[in-house]
Amino acid sequence: MSLWQQLPISHRYAELPQSFYTRVMPTPVDNPHWVTWNAPLAASFGLSETPDDLWLQIFSDGEVPDYFQPLAMKYAGHQFGVYNPALGDGRGLLFGAIADQQGRWFDVHLKGAGLTPYSRMGDGRAVLRSTIREYLCSEAMAALGNQTTRALGMMVSDTPVYRERVEQGALLIRLAETHIRFGHFEHFFYTGQHDDLRLLADKVIAWHFPELEPSSESPREPVYLAMFREVVKRTAEMIAFWQAYGFAHGVMNTDNMSILGQTFDYGPFAFLDDYDPHFICNHSDYQGRYAFDMQPGIGLWNLTALAKALTPLVDKAELEVVLQTYSVQLNLEYSRLLRSKLGLQQRRDEDSQLCDEMFRLMADNRVDYTLFFRRLSSLDHQPLETVTTLFENQDAAKQWLQQYLARCEQESDTVEQRCQSMRQVNPKYILRNYLAQQVIDAAEQGDFQPLEQLLTVLRAPYDEQPMYESYAEQPPAWGKCLEISCSS
Ligand code: AMP
Ligand code: MG
């Protein structure tokens, strides 16, 4: 008997009306087999350390035990600023929700499970390379401390998948507190299904924001506004985190925005290597709509699209007032993160000038973003040159460092205390694109050992891991110009 059978399983989404989804069975693949399994995450659900044959059976014969009720969610969304009503789970299926040992519910979503009514021109599959990237990055993000979807395990098959070339197909078990996106709300708004819109909001509140539920028979409208306020806050915090950690999402379409403000839908993302504020990680993003420094503004654009979808439930003027809090919250959270990255506990007026100058110098000198902050965090036991050598213009870097160190003297902690706390927020190890690429190259040859090794490193991003020093180095020249597109 499978351990899955003994888990608390909920079908709360399947219990919604038919307009929310279509029930779909997975399409079998040839010879599915496990290539990685997230044992620590599995343990938090009481699942075993090794993966379960259950999923291999499901994808071998397409038969699903009755404690799962697979379905494809219906949603819509703005893609690159253009509304697309025809979206939905085109290659992923929601099997139900399971509870972890603390009683928190997580959707079980199988990505790459086959065709659905929302597949449009697609084949319902996911390729190995993009599945590996999502697996690695969601686990890396979680370890960095960002709210994110998770990856429980990955299977591959012998079913070929056709992209620009023939590739190996893969299946990802994604766990997330929700798979409800901004685009779910947009779907019901634009199709005029406003009762369903209200029901969706009620369910999001009941499942995810129970603290907002009114205790008496008070009118619902303030609750919907409170829900929106919470989404705004969480989205602002998520994007502040991205900006502080140098993460570019790549496809911030509204169908890729979680209603819980969690990093979601890992496609052509990248962590910055050299600091370039205008960096575009998605090779298909010709206009740079989702460039690194555009992300805060796009967050507001997306929240404005969500606000529009909520107008049947909440007064427009009230939504606009809440929208205005977005930038304030993002800036507050971003400067909090930046101050902690710099080891500054007190807030001083001159700090913004110090930061502006730092970013200007980093951009002019194309300084490695992660290495800069980590080396700044190591000045308790390493010389200033470890920082200045990252800059072409070393004199300018020295001048800035002197200002910075003078500013640090105004703090009450010792150098050791400051650097120690900085090392807890400035990662040594991030998922650089070239590291992911090396793992993918090996995996495409059937070797998944490098994947496991990289995962081990990324699970402790703030620790010194002397055995894995090479993973913290700057990328080789080839590794800085990898082209990652939407093709996945
Ligand atoms: P994404 O760019 O991954 O966020 O996907 C955008 C939309 O296209 C979603 O509705 C996906 O379900 C759908 N989609 C992406 N890739 C495929 C595929 N290979 N087959 C079917 N649908 C897909
Ligand atoms: Mg998507």
Coordinates of C-alpha atoms and ligand atoms in Angstrom, one line a residue:
M1 CA 0.0 0.0 0.0
S2 CA 1.3 3.4 -0.9
L3 CA 2.0 5.9 1.9
W4 CA 0.1 8.5 -0.1
Q5 CA -3.1 6.6 0.6
Q6 CA -2.7 7.3 4.3
L7 CA -2.1 11.0 4.0
P8 CA -4.9 13.5 4.7
I9 CA -6.1 14.4 1.2
S10 CA -8.5 17.2 0.4
H11 CA -10.4 17.8 -2.8
R12 CA -11.5 21.3 -2.0
Y13 CA -10.8 22.6 -5.4
A14 CA -12.5 19.7 -7.2
E15 CA -15.6 20.5 -5.0
L16 CA -15.9 23.9 -6.7
P17 CA -18.4 24.2 -9.6
Q18 CA -17.5 22.8 -13.0
S19 CA -16.7 26.3 -14.3
F20 CA -13.4 26.3 -12.3
Y21 CA -11.8 23.3 -14.0
T22 CA -12.1 20.3 -16.3
R23 CA -11.4 16.8 -14.9
V24 CA -8.6 15.2 -16.9
M25 CA -6.8 12.0 -16.6
P26 CA -3.0 12.0 -17.1
T27 CA -1.7 10.7 -20.4
P28 CA 0.7 7.8 -19.9
V29 CA 4.4 8.0 -20.9
D30 CA 6.9 5.3 -21.9
N31 CA 8.9 3.9 -19.1
P32 CA 8.6 6.6 -16.4
H33 CA 11.3 6.5 -13.8
W34 CA 12.4 8.5 -10.9
V35 CA 15.5 10.7 -11.2
T36 CA 15.3 12.7 -8.0
W37 CA 13.3 12.8 -4.8
N38 CA 13.2 15.5 -2.2
A39 CA 13.6 13.4 0.9
P40 CA 13.6 16.2 3.4
L41 CA 10.4 17.7 2.0
A42 CA 8.8 14.3 1.7
A43 CA 9.6 13.7 5.4
S44 CA 7.6 16.8 6.4
F45 CA 4.5 15.0 5.0
G46 CA 5.4 11.7 6.5
L47 CA 6.3 10.3 3.1
S48 CA 9.2 7.9 2.8
E49 CA 12.8 8.8 2.0
T50 CA 12.6 7.0 -1.3
P51 CA 10.0 7.8 -4.0
D52 CA 6.8 5.8 -4.4
D53 CA 6.0 3.4 -7.2
L54 CA 2.5 4.8 -7.2
W55 CA 3.4 7.7 -9.5
L56 CA 5.3 5.3 -11.9
Q57 CA 2.1 3.2 -12.1
I58 CA -0.1 6.2 -12.7
F59 CA 2.1 7.5 -15.5
S60 CA 2.6 4.0 -17.0
D61 CA -1.0 3.0 -17.4
G62 CA -2.9 6.3 -16.9
E63 CA -5.0 4.9 -14.2
V64 CA -5.4 7.0 -11.1
P65 CA -6.5 5.6 -7.7
D66 CA -9.7 7.1 -6.5
Y67 CA -8.2 9.1 -3.6
F68 CA -6.9 11.4 -6.3
Q69 CA -9.2 13.5 -8.5
P70 CA -7.0 15.0 -11.2
L71 CA -8.2 18.2 -12.9
A72 CA -6.9 21.0 -15.1
M73 CA -7.6 24.5 -13.6
K74 CA -9.2 27.1 -15.8
Y75 CA -7.6 30.5 -15.7
A76 CA -6.7 33.4 -18.0
G77 CA -4.2 36.2 -17.8
H78 CA -2.2 39.0 -19.3
Q79 CA 0.8 37.7 -21.2
F80 CA 3.3 40.4 -22.0
G81 CA 0.6 43.0 -21.4
V82 CA -2.0 41.4 -23.7
Y83 CA -5.1 39.7 -22.3
N84 CA -5.4 36.0 -23.2
P85 CA -8.7 34.3 -22.2
A86 CA -7.6 30.9 -23.4
L87 CA -5.2 29.9 -20.7
G88 CA -5.4 27.2 -18.0
D89 CA -3.4 24.2 -17.0
G90 CA -2.2 23.1 -20.4
R91 CA 0.3 20.5 -19.2
G92 CA -0.2 20.2 -15.5
L93 CA -2.8 18.5 -13.4
L94 CA -3.9 19.2 -9.8
F95 CA -4.4 15.8 -8.1
G96 CA -5.7 17.2 -4.7
A97 CA -4.2 18.7 -1.6
I98 CA -2.2 16.9 1.1
A99 CA -1.5 18.1 4.6
D100 CA 2.0 18.2 6.1
Q101 CA 2.6 17.1 9.6
Q102 CA 1.8 20.6 10.9
G103 CA -1.6 20.4 9.2
R104 CA -0.8 22.9 6.4
W105 CA -2.4 22.0 3.1
F106 CA -0.4 21.8 -0.1
D107 CA -1.7 21.3 -3.7
V108 CA -0.1 18.3 -5.5
H109 CA 0.4 19.3 -9.1
L110 CA 2.0 17.1 -11.7
K111 CA 3.7 19.2 -14.4
G112 CA 4.1 17.6 -17.8
A113 CA 1.1 15.2 -17.3
G114 CA -0.3 15.4 -20.8
L115 CA -2.9 17.2 -22.9
T116 CA -5.8 19.1 -21.4
P117 CA -8.6 21.2 -22.9
Y118 CA -6.3 24.2 -22.2
S119 CA -3.3 22.9 -24.0
R120 CA -3.9 25.1 -27.1
M121 CA -1.1 24.4 -29.6
G122 CA 1.1 22.7 -26.9
D123 CA 1.8 19.0 -26.3
G124 CA 1.0 18.9 -22.6
R125 CA 4.6 17.9 -21.8
A126 CA 7.6 19.5 -20.1
V127 CA 11.2 18.9 -21.1
L128 CA 14.0 17.7 -18.8
R129 CA 16.0 20.9 -18.9
S130 CA 13.2 23.2 -17.8
T131 CA 12.0 20.7 -15.2
I132 CA 15.5 20.6 -13.7
R133 CA 15.7 24.4 -13.6
E134 CA 12.4 24.7 -11.8
Y135 CA 13.3 21.9 -9.4
L136 CA 16.7 23.5 -8.5
C137 CA 15.4 27.1 -8.3
S138 CA 12.4 26.5 -6.2
E139 CA 14.5 24.6 -3.7
A140 CA 17.2 27.2 -3.8
M141 CA 14.6 30.0 -3.2
A142 CA 13.1 28.1 -0.3
A143 CA 16.5 27.8 1.3
L144 CA 17.2 31.5 0.8
G145 CA 14.1 32.2 2.7
N146 CA 11.7 33.3 0.0
Q147 CA 8.1 32.1 -0.1
T148 CA 7.9 29.8 -3.1
T149 CA 6.3 26.7 -4.6
R150 CA 8.3 23.5 -3.9
A151 CA 9.5 20.5 -5.8
L152 CA 8.9 17.0 -4.3
G153 CA 10.3 14.8 -7.1
M154 CA 11.1 14.4 -10.7
M155 CA 10.5 11.6 -13.2
V156 CA 11.7 11.2 -16.7
S157 CA 10.4 9.0 -19.5
D158 CA 11.3 7.6 -22.9
T159 CA 8.5 9.6 -24.5
P160 CA 10.3 12.1 -26.8
V161 CA 9.2 15.8 -26.6
Y162 CA 9.7 18.0 -29.6
R163 CA 10.9 21.5 -29.1
E164 CA 13.7 23.1 -31.2
R165 CA 15.1 19.6 -31.1
V166 CA 14.0 16.3 -29.7
E167 CA 14.3 16.3 -26.0
Q168 CA 13.6 14.0 -23.1
G169 CA 10.3 14.5 -21.3
A170 CA 10.1 15.0 -17.6
L171 CA 7.4 15.2 -14.9
L172 CA 7.6 17.4 -11.8
I173 CA 5.6 17.0 -8.6
R174 CA 5.1 20.5 -7.5
L175 CA 3.7 21.4 -4.1
A176 CA 2.3 24.8 -3.4
E177 CA 0.0 26.2 -0.8
T178 CA -2.1 27.3 -3.8
H179 CA -2.1 27.2 -7.5
I180 CA -4.6 30.0 -7.7
R181 CA -3.2 32.8 -9.8
F182 CA -4.2 36.4 -10.5
G183 CA -5.4 35.0 -13.8
H184 CA -8.1 32.9 -12.1
F185 CA -9.8 36.1 -11.0
E186 CA -9.4 37.7 -14.4
H187 CA -11.1 34.7 -16.1
F188 CA -14.3 35.1 -14.1
F189 CA -14.2 38.9 -14.4
Y190 CA -13.8 39.0 -18.1
T191 CA -16.4 36.2 -18.8
G192 CA -18.9 38.0 -16.6
Q193 CA -19.2 35.1 -14.2
H194 CA -19.3 37.3 -11.1
D195 CA -20.9 34.7 -8.8
D196 CA -18.0 32.5 -9.4
L197 CA -15.6 35.4 -8.9
R198 CA -17.2 35.9 -5.5
L199 CA -17.0 32.2 -4.7
L200 CA -13.3 32.2 -5.7
A201 CA -12.6 35.1 -3.4
D202 CA -14.5 33.4 -0.6
K203 CA -12.5 30.3 -1.0
V204 CA -9.1 32.1 -1.1
I205 CA -10.1 33.8 2.1
A206 CA -11.4 30.7 3.8
W207 CA -8.4 28.5 2.7
H208 CA -5.5 31.0 2.9
F209 CA -6.5 34.1 4.9
P210 CA -8.9 32.7 7.5
E211 CA -7.9 35.5 9.9
L212 CA -9.7 37.9 7.6
E213 CA -13.0 36.2 7.9
P214 CA -15.6 38.4 9.6
S215 CA -16.8 37.1 12.9
S216 CA -20.3 38.3 12.6
E217 CA -22.8 39.0 9.8
S218 CA -20.8 42.0 8.7
P219 CA -20.9 42.9 4.9
R220 CA -18.4 40.9 2.8
E221 CA -17.0 43.9 0.9
P222 CA -14.4 44.9 3.5
V223 CA -13.2 41.3 3.5
Y224 CA -12.5 41.3 -0.2
L225 CA -10.7 44.6 0.2
A226 CA -8.7 43.1 3.1
M227 CA -7.8 40.1 0.9
F228 CA -6.6 42.5 -1.8
R229 CA -4.6 44.4 0.8
E230 CA -2.9 41.1 1.8
V231 CA -2.1 40.2 -1.8
V232 CA -0.6 43.6 -2.4
K233 CA 1.5 43.3 0.7
R234 CA 2.8 39.8 -0.1
T235 CA 3.5 40.6 -3.7
A236 CA 5.4 43.7 -2.6
E237 CA 7.5 41.6 -0.2
M238 CA 8.1 38.9 -2.8
I239 CA 9.4 41.4 -5.3
A240 CA 11.5 43.3 -2.8
F241 CA 13.1 40.0 -2.1
W242 CA 13.8 39.4 -5.8
Q243 CA 15.4 42.8 -6.1
A244 CA 17.5 42.4 -3.0
Y245 CA 18.7 38.9 -4.0
G246 CA 19.2 39.7 -7.7
F247 CA 16.5 37.4 -9.0
A248 CA 14.9 38.0 -12.4
H249 CA 11.7 36.0 -12.8
G250 CA 11.5 36.4 -16.6
V251 CA 7.8 35.9 -17.3
M252 CA 5.8 38.0 -14.9
N253 CA 2.5 37.4 -16.7
T254 CA -0.6 37.6 -14.5
D255 CA -1.1 33.9 -15.0
N256 CA 2.3 33.3 -13.3
M257 CA 1.5 35.4 -10.2
S258 CA 0.4 33.4 -7.2
I259 CA -2.5 34.9 -5.2
L260 CA -0.4 34.2 -2.1
G261 CA 2.6 36.3 -3.3
Q262 CA 4.9 33.3 -3.7
T263 CA 7.5 32.9 -6.3
F264 CA 5.7 30.8 -8.9
D265 CA 6.3 29.3 -12.4
Y266 CA 10.0 29.1 -12.9
G267 CA 10.7 29.6 -16.6
P268 CA 13.6 31.6 -18.1
F269 CA 14.6 33.1 -14.7
A270 CA 18.1 34.0 -13.7
F271 CA 20.0 35.3 -10.7
L272 CA 22.2 38.1 -11.7
D273 CA 25.8 37.3 -12.2
D274 CA 27.3 40.8 -13.0
Y275 CA 25.1 43.6 -11.7
D276 CA 23.2 45.0 -14.6
P277 CA 20.0 46.7 -13.6
H278 CA 18.5 46.4 -17.1
F279 CA 19.3 42.7 -17.3
I280 CA 16.8 40.7 -19.4
C281 CA 16.9 37.0 -18.6
N282 CA 14.2 35.8 -21.1
H283 CA 15.6 35.6 -24.6
S284 CA 12.0 35.8 -25.9
D285 CA 11.4 39.2 -24.1
Y286 CA 12.4 41.4 -27.0
Q287 CA 11.2 44.7 -25.4
G288 CA 12.6 44.0 -22.0
R289 CA 9.2 44.2 -20.4
Y290 CA 10.4 41.9 -17.6
A291 CA 14.0 43.3 -17.2
F292 CA 15.3 43.1 -13.7
D293 CA 14.7 46.8 -12.9
M294 CA 11.2 46.6 -14.4
Q295 CA 10.0 44.0 -11.9
P296 CA 8.7 46.4 -9.2
G297 CA 6.7 48.4 -11.7
I298 CA 5.4 45.2 -13.4
G299 CA 4.3 44.0 -9.9
L300 CA 2.1 47.1 -9.7
W301 CA 0.8 46.6 -13.3
N302 CA -0.2 43.0 -12.4
L303 CA -1.9 44.1 -9.2
T304 CA -3.8 46.7 -11.1
A305 CA -5.0 44.0 -13.4
L306 CA -6.1 42.0 -10.4
A307 CA -7.8 45.1 -8.9
K308 CA -9.8 45.5 -12.1
A309 CA -10.9 41.9 -11.9
L310 CA -12.1 42.6 -8.3
T311 CA -14.3 45.6 -9.2
P312 CA -17.5 43.6 -9.1
L313 CA -16.8 42.8 -5.4
V314 CA -15.1 46.0 -4.1
D315 CA -15.5 49.7 -4.7
K316 CA -12.9 50.8 -7.3
A317 CA -11.8 53.9 -5.3
E318 CA -11.0 51.7 -2.3
L319 CA -9.0 49.3 -4.5
E320 CA -7.0 52.2 -5.8
V321 CA -6.2 53.4 -2.3
V322 CA -4.8 50.0 -1.4
L323 CA -2.9 49.9 -4.7
Q324 CA -1.1 53.0 -3.6
T325 CA 0.3 51.2 -0.6
Y326 CA 2.2 48.8 -2.9
S327 CA 5.2 50.9 -3.7
V328 CA 5.5 52.1 -0.1
Q329 CA 5.6 48.5 1.2
L330 CA 8.0 47.3 -1.5
N331 CA 10.4 50.2 -0.8
L332 CA 10.2 49.6 2.9
E333 CA 10.8 45.9 2.6
Y334 CA 13.6 46.5 0.0
S335 CA 15.4 49.0 2.2
R336 CA 15.1 46.7 5.2
L337 CA 16.7 43.9 3.2
L338 CA 19.3 46.1 1.8
R339 CA 20.2 47.5 5.2
S340 CA 20.6 44.0 6.6
K341 CA 22.7 43.1 3.6
L342 CA 25.0 46.0 4.4
G343 CA 24.9 45.3 8.1
L344 CA 23.3 48.6 9.0
Q345 CA 20.8 48.4 11.8
Q346 CA 20.1 52.1 12.2
R347 CA 18.4 54.1 9.5
R348 CA 20.3 57.3 8.4
D349 CA 19.4 59.8 5.8
E350 CA 22.8 59.6 4.1
D351 CA 22.3 55.8 3.5
S352 CA 20.4 56.2 0.3
Q353 CA 23.3 58.2 -1.2
L354 CA 25.7 55.4 -0.1
C355 CA 23.5 52.8 -1.7
D356 CA 23.0 54.8 -4.9
E357 CA 26.7 55.2 -5.3
M358 CA 27.2 51.5 -4.6
F359 CA 24.8 50.4 -7.3
R360 CA 26.2 52.9 -9.8
L361 CA 29.7 51.6 -9.2
M362 CA 28.6 48.0 -9.4
A363 CA 26.8 48.6 -12.7
D364 CA 29.7 50.6 -14.2
N365 CA 32.2 47.9 -13.2
R366 CA 30.0 45.0 -13.9
V367 CA 30.6 43.6 -10.5
D368 CA 29.3 40.1 -9.5
Y369 CA 26.2 40.9 -7.4
T370 CA 26.4 37.9 -5.0
L371 CA 30.2 37.9 -4.6
F372 CA 30.2 41.6 -3.8
F373 CA 27.8 41.3 -0.8
R374 CA 29.3 38.1 0.4
R375 CA 32.8 39.5 0.4
L376 CA 31.6 42.6 2.1
S377 CA 30.3 40.2 4.8
S378 CA 33.7 38.7 5.2
L379 CA 35.7 41.8 6.0
D380 CA 36.1 40.6 9.6
H381 CA 38.6 38.0 8.4
Q382 CA 39.5 39.1 4.9
P383 CA 41.3 42.1 3.5
L384 CA 39.6 45.0 1.6
E385 CA 41.2 43.9 -1.6
T386 CA 38.9 40.9 -1.8
V387 CA 36.1 43.5 -2.5
T388 CA 38.1 46.0 -4.5
T389 CA 39.4 43.4 -6.9
L390 CA 35.9 42.8 -8.1
F391 CA 36.0 46.4 -9.6
E392 CA 37.9 47.6 -12.6
N393 CA 38.1 51.0 -11.1
Q394 CA 39.6 50.0 -7.8
D395 CA 40.2 53.6 -6.6
A396 CA 36.5 54.4 -6.8
A397 CA 35.7 51.1 -5.0
K398 CA 38.2 52.0 -2.2
Q399 CA 36.7 55.4 -1.8
W400 CA 33.2 53.9 -1.5
L401 CA 34.4 51.3 0.9
Q402 CA 35.9 54.0 3.2
Q403 CA 32.6 55.8 3.3
Y404 CA 30.8 52.5 4.0
L405 CA 33.2 51.5 6.8
A406 CA 32.9 55.0 8.3
R407 CA 29.1 54.5 8.3
C408 CA 29.5 51.1 9.9
E409 CA 31.4 52.7 12.7
Q410 CA 28.3 54.6 13.7
E411 CA 26.6 51.3 14.5
S412 CA 26.9 49.8 18.0
D413 CA 27.9 46.2 17.0
T414 CA 31.5 45.0 16.5
V415 CA 32.9 44.1 13.1
E416 CA 32.6 40.4 13.9
Q417 CA 29.0 40.8 14.9
R418 CA 28.2 42.8 11.9
C419 CA 29.8 40.4 9.4
Q420 CA 28.3 37.4 11.1
S421 CA 24.8 38.7 10.7
M422 CA 25.5 39.8 7.2
R423 CA 26.6 36.3 6.3
Q424 CA 23.2 35.1 7.3
V425 CA 21.5 37.3 4.6
N426 CA 24.1 37.4 1.9
P427 CA 24.3 34.0 0.3
K428 CA 27.5 32.4 -0.7
Y429 CA 25.8 30.0 -3.1
I430 CA 23.1 30.9 -5.6
L431 CA 21.7 29.1 -8.6
R432 CA 23.8 30.6 -11.3
N433 CA 22.5 29.8 -14.8
Y434 CA 25.8 28.1 -15.8
L435 CA 25.6 25.8 -12.7
A436 CA 22.1 24.8 -13.8
Q437 CA 23.4 24.3 -17.3
Q438 CA 26.2 21.9 -16.2
V439 CA 23.7 19.8 -14.3
I440 CA 21.3 19.7 -17.3
D441 CA 24.2 18.7 -19.6
A442 CA 25.0 15.8 -17.3
A443 CA 21.4 14.8 -16.8
E444 CA 20.8 14.7 -20.6
Q445 CA 23.6 12.1 -20.6
G446 CA 21.8 10.2 -17.9
D447 CA 24.0 11.4 -15.0
F448 CA 21.9 12.9 -12.2
Q449 CA 24.7 12.9 -9.6
P450 CA 25.6 16.6 -10.3
L451 CA 22.0 17.5 -9.7
E452 CA 22.0 16.0 -6.3
Q453 CA 25.3 17.6 -5.5
L454 CA 24.2 21.1 -6.5
L455 CA 21.0 20.6 -4.6
T456 CA 23.0 19.8 -1.5
V457 CA 25.0 23.0 -1.9
L458 CA 22.0 25.2 -2.6
R459 CA 20.1 23.9 0.5
A460 CA 22.6 25.7 2.7
P461 CA 23.2 28.9 0.7
Y462 CA 24.5 31.0 3.7
D463 CA 27.0 28.4 5.0
E464 CA 30.6 28.1 4.2
Q465 CA 31.0 24.8 2.4
P466 CA 34.7 24.4 1.9
M467 CA 34.3 21.3 -0.2
Y468 CA 32.1 23.2 -2.6
E469 CA 34.1 26.4 -2.9
S470 CA 34.0 26.2 -6.7
Y471 CA 30.2 26.6 -6.8
A472 CA 30.6 30.1 -5.4
E473 CA 32.9 31.3 -8.1
Q474 CA 32.1 33.7 -10.9
P475 CA 30.8 32.0 -14.0
P476 CA 33.2 31.2 -16.9
A477 CA 32.7 33.5 -20.0
W478 CA 30.4 30.9 -21.7
G479 CA 28.3 30.8 -18.6
K480 CA 27.4 34.5 -18.7
C481 CA 25.7 34.6 -22.1
L482 CA 23.4 31.6 -21.9
E483 CA 20.2 32.1 -23.9
I484 CA 17.2 31.0 -22.0
S485 CA 13.8 31.4 -23.7
C486 CA 10.2 30.5 -23.0
S487 CA 10.6 27.2 -24.7
S488 CA 10.1 24.6 -22.0
Ligands
AMP1 P1 3.9 29.4 -19.1 O1 4.6 30.2 -20.2 O2 4.6 28.2 -18.8 O3 3.5 30.2 -18.0 O4 2.6 28.9 -19.8 C1 1.6 29.7 -20.4 C2 0.4 28.9 -20.8 O5 0.7 27.9 -21.8 C3 -0.3 28.1 -19.6 O6 -1.7 28.0 -19.9 C4 0.4 26.7 -19.8 O7 -0.4 25.7 -19.3 C5 0.5 26.6 -21.3 N1 1.5 25.7 -21.8 C6 2.9 26.0 -21.7 N2 3.6 25.0 -22.2 C7 2.7 24.1 -22.7 C8 2.8 22.8 -23.3 N3 4.0 22.3 -23.6 N4 1.6 22.1 -23.6 C9 0.4 22.7 -23.3 N5 0.3 23.8 -22.7 C10 1.4 24.5 -22.4
MG2 MG 2.6 29.7 -16.4

